[in-house]
Amino acid sequence: MAENDDRRAPKDEADLAEVTRVYGPFEADLIKNFLESHGIISIIRGRTAPFVYPLTVDGMAEFKVLVQESDLEKARELVAAMPAAEDEEGPEKAG
């Protein structure tokens, strides 16, 4: 999990704002990749329990997606407009 992935981290971490909070690393990565595909660099900060399956108890497996303050409004709009997984049209739904 890219908890502190500095390859594409925002330049000034003091100016970070939380876009959203999710309870799983896969959803956090999905949002991060979606934002970056729209030109918004983001980072993920989170905690995971040392288990095979992370628990969502007391904030464990909670991940925050952070962006620069200047990108916050656009990032929130993009996240709100993200297609849900069940909205995707895959091979089993085609035709």
PDB file of C-alpha atoms in Angstrom:
ATOM      1  CA  MET A   1       0.000   0.000   0.000  1.00  0.00           C
ATOM      2  CA  ALA A   2       1.314   3.410  -0.905  1.00  0.00           C
ATOM      3  CA  GLU A   3       0.818   4.949   2.514  1.00  0.00           C
ATOM      4  CA  ASN A   4       3.465   7.636   2.052  1.00  0.00           C
ATOM      5  CA  ASP A   5       4.226   7.477  -1.656  1.00  0.00           C
ATOM      6  CA  ASP A   6       6.611  10.420  -2.235  1.00  0.00           C
ATOM      7  CA  ARG A   7       7.087   9.885  -5.970  1.00  0.00           C
ATOM      8  CA  ARG A   8       4.217  12.232  -6.773  1.00  0.00           C
ATOM      9  CA  ALA A   9       3.617  13.892  -3.417  1.00  0.00           C
ATOM     10  CA  PRO A  10       2.376  17.469  -3.245  1.00  0.00           C
ATOM     11  CA  LYS A  11       5.202  19.987  -2.957  1.00  0.00           C
ATOM     12  CA  ASP A  12       4.175  21.521   0.387  1.00  0.00           C
ATOM     13  CA  GLU A  13       2.734  19.037   2.863  1.00  0.00           C
ATOM     14  CA  ALA A  14       1.833  21.855   5.281  1.00  0.00           C
ATOM     15  CA  ASP A  15      -0.848  22.946   2.787  1.00  0.00           C
ATOM     16  CA  LEU A  16      -2.684  19.604   2.572  1.00  0.00           C
ATOM     17  CA  ALA A  17      -6.431  19.192   2.968  1.00  0.00           C
ATOM     18  CA  GLU A  18      -8.547  16.055   3.288  1.00  0.00           C
ATOM     19  CA  VAL A  19     -10.712  15.322   0.257  1.00  0.00           C
ATOM     20  CA  THR A  20     -12.327  12.189   1.597  1.00  0.00           C
ATOM     21  CA  ARG A  21     -11.936   9.377   4.094  1.00  0.00           C
ATOM     22  CA  VAL A  22     -12.479   5.740   3.151  1.00  0.00           C
ATOM     23  CA  TYR A  23     -12.161   2.423   4.937  1.00  0.00           C
ATOM     24  CA  GLY A  24      -9.950   0.340   2.719  1.00  0.00           C
ATOM     25  CA  PRO A  25      -6.689   0.632   0.794  1.00  0.00           C
ATOM     26  CA  PHE A  26      -8.194  -0.346  -2.552  1.00  0.00           C
ATOM     27  CA  GLU A  27     -10.824   2.402  -2.497  1.00  0.00           C
ATOM     28  CA  ALA A  28      -8.182   4.931  -1.415  1.00  0.00           C
ATOM     29  CA  ASP A  29      -5.934   3.933  -4.330  1.00  0.00           C
ATOM     30  CA  LEU A  30      -8.872   4.114  -6.734  1.00  0.00           C
ATOM     31  CA  ILE A  31      -9.647   7.682  -5.658  1.00  0.00           C
ATOM     32  CA  LYS A  32      -5.966   8.682  -5.765  1.00  0.00           C
ATOM     33  CA  ASN A  33      -5.568   7.331  -9.299  1.00  0.00           C
ATOM     34  CA  PHE A  34      -8.823   8.970 -10.411  1.00  0.00           C
ATOM     35  CA  LEU A  35      -7.716  12.362  -9.100  1.00  0.00           C
ATOM     36  CA  GLU A  36      -4.288  12.020 -10.680  1.00  0.00           C
ATOM     37  CA  SER A  37      -5.873  11.135 -14.026  1.00  0.00           C
ATOM     38  CA  HIS A  38      -7.517  14.575 -13.774  1.00  0.00           C
ATOM     39  CA  GLY A  39      -4.227  16.329 -12.983  1.00  0.00           C
ATOM     40  CA  ILE A  40      -4.596  16.541  -9.192  1.00  0.00           C
ATOM     41  CA  ILE A  41      -1.680  15.124  -7.250  1.00  0.00           C
ATOM     42  CA  SER A  42      -2.759  13.440  -4.027  1.00  0.00           C
ATOM     43  CA  ILE A  43      -1.374  11.351  -1.225  1.00  0.00           C
ATOM     44  CA  ILE A  44      -2.894   8.708   1.007  1.00  0.00           C
ATOM     45  CA  ARG A  45      -2.408   8.602   4.736  1.00  0.00           C
ATOM     46  CA  GLY A  46      -3.787   5.710   6.673  1.00  0.00           C
ATOM     47  CA  ARG A  47      -3.548   3.070   9.292  1.00  0.00           C
ATOM     48  CA  THR A  48      -3.927  -0.637   8.890  1.00  0.00           C
ATOM     49  CA  ALA A  49      -4.072  -3.344  11.467  1.00  0.00           C
ATOM     50  CA  PRO A  50      -1.492  -6.115  11.179  1.00  0.00           C
ATOM     51  CA  PHE A  51      -4.095  -8.606   9.977  1.00  0.00           C
ATOM     52  CA  VAL A  52      -4.705 -10.293   6.665  1.00  0.00           C
ATOM     53  CA  TYR A  53      -8.098  -8.574   6.465  1.00  0.00           C
ATOM     54  CA  PRO A  54      -8.049  -5.017   7.846  1.00  0.00           C
ATOM     55  CA  LEU A  55     -10.802  -4.230  10.315  1.00  0.00           C
ATOM     56  CA  THR A  56     -12.855  -1.058  10.323  1.00  0.00           C
ATOM     57  CA  VAL A  57     -12.973  -0.795  14.110  1.00  0.00           C
ATOM     58  CA  ASP A  58     -11.843   2.414  15.831  1.00  0.00           C
ATOM     59  CA  GLY A  59     -10.400   3.906  12.659  1.00  0.00           C
ATOM     60  CA  MET A  60      -8.311   0.917  11.688  1.00  0.00           C
ATOM     61  CA  ALA A  61      -8.084   0.533   7.913  1.00  0.00           C
ATOM     62  CA  GLU A  62      -9.123   4.180   7.642  1.00  0.00           C
ATOM     63  CA  PHE A  63      -7.437   6.065   4.821  1.00  0.00           C
ATOM     64  CA  LYS A  64      -7.460   9.798   4.099  1.00  0.00           C
ATOM     65  CA  VAL A  65      -6.941  11.120   0.595  1.00  0.00           C
ATOM     66  CA  LEU A  66      -5.168  14.479   0.778  1.00  0.00           C
ATOM     67  CA  VAL A  67      -4.534  17.170  -1.846  1.00  0.00           C
ATOM     68  CA  GLN A  68      -3.153  20.716  -1.882  1.00  0.00           C
ATOM     69  CA  GLU A  69      -5.625  23.288  -0.508  1.00  0.00           C
ATOM     70  CA  SER A  70      -5.710  24.937  -3.939  1.00  0.00           C
ATOM     71  CA  ASP A  71      -7.027  21.691  -5.511  1.00  0.00           C
ATOM     72  CA  LEU A  72      -9.509  20.829  -2.738  1.00  0.00           C
ATOM     73  CA  GLU A  73     -12.730  22.117  -4.294  1.00  0.00           C
ATOM     74  CA  LYS A  74     -12.059  20.528  -7.697  1.00  0.00           C
ATOM     75  CA  ALA A  75     -10.977  17.261  -6.038  1.00  0.00           C
ATOM     76  CA  ARG A  76     -14.173  17.074  -3.982  1.00  0.00           C
ATOM     77  CA  GLU A  77     -16.269  17.688  -7.092  1.00  0.00           C
ATOM     78  CA  LEU A  78     -14.415  14.927  -8.953  1.00  0.00           C
ATOM     79  CA  VAL A  79     -14.792  12.446  -6.093  1.00  0.00           C
ATOM     80  CA  ALA A  80     -18.518  13.222  -5.839  1.00  0.00           C
ATOM     81  CA  ALA A  81     -18.860  12.596  -9.598  1.00  0.00           C
ATOM     82  CA  MET A  82     -16.859   9.338  -9.607  1.00  0.00           C
ATOM     83  CA  PRO A  83     -18.785   6.448 -11.141  1.00  0.00           C
ATOM     84  CA  ALA A  84     -19.673   3.737  -8.654  1.00  0.00           C
ATOM     85  CA  ALA A  85     -18.222   0.293  -9.313  1.00  0.00           C
ATOM     86  CA  GLU A  86     -21.688  -1.135  -9.969  1.00  0.00           C
ATOM     87  CA  ASP A  87     -22.260   1.578 -12.617  1.00  0.00           C
ATOM     88  CA  GLU A  88     -19.361   0.289 -14.711  1.00  0.00           C
ATOM     89  CA  GLU A  89     -20.315  -1.625 -17.781  1.00  0.00           C
ATOM     90  CA  GLY A  90     -18.228  -4.764 -17.957  1.00  0.00           C
ATOM     91  CA  PRO A  91     -18.300  -7.730 -20.344  1.00  0.00           C
ATOM     92  CA  GLU A  92     -21.085  -9.391 -18.336  1.00  0.00           C
ATOM     93  CA  LYS A  93     -23.319  -6.304 -18.712  1.00  0.00           C
ATOM     94  CA  ALA A  94     -22.621  -5.583 -22.362  1.00  0.00           C
ATOM     95  CA  GLY A  95     -25.308  -6.558 -24.820  1.00  0.00           C
TER      96      GLY A  95
END
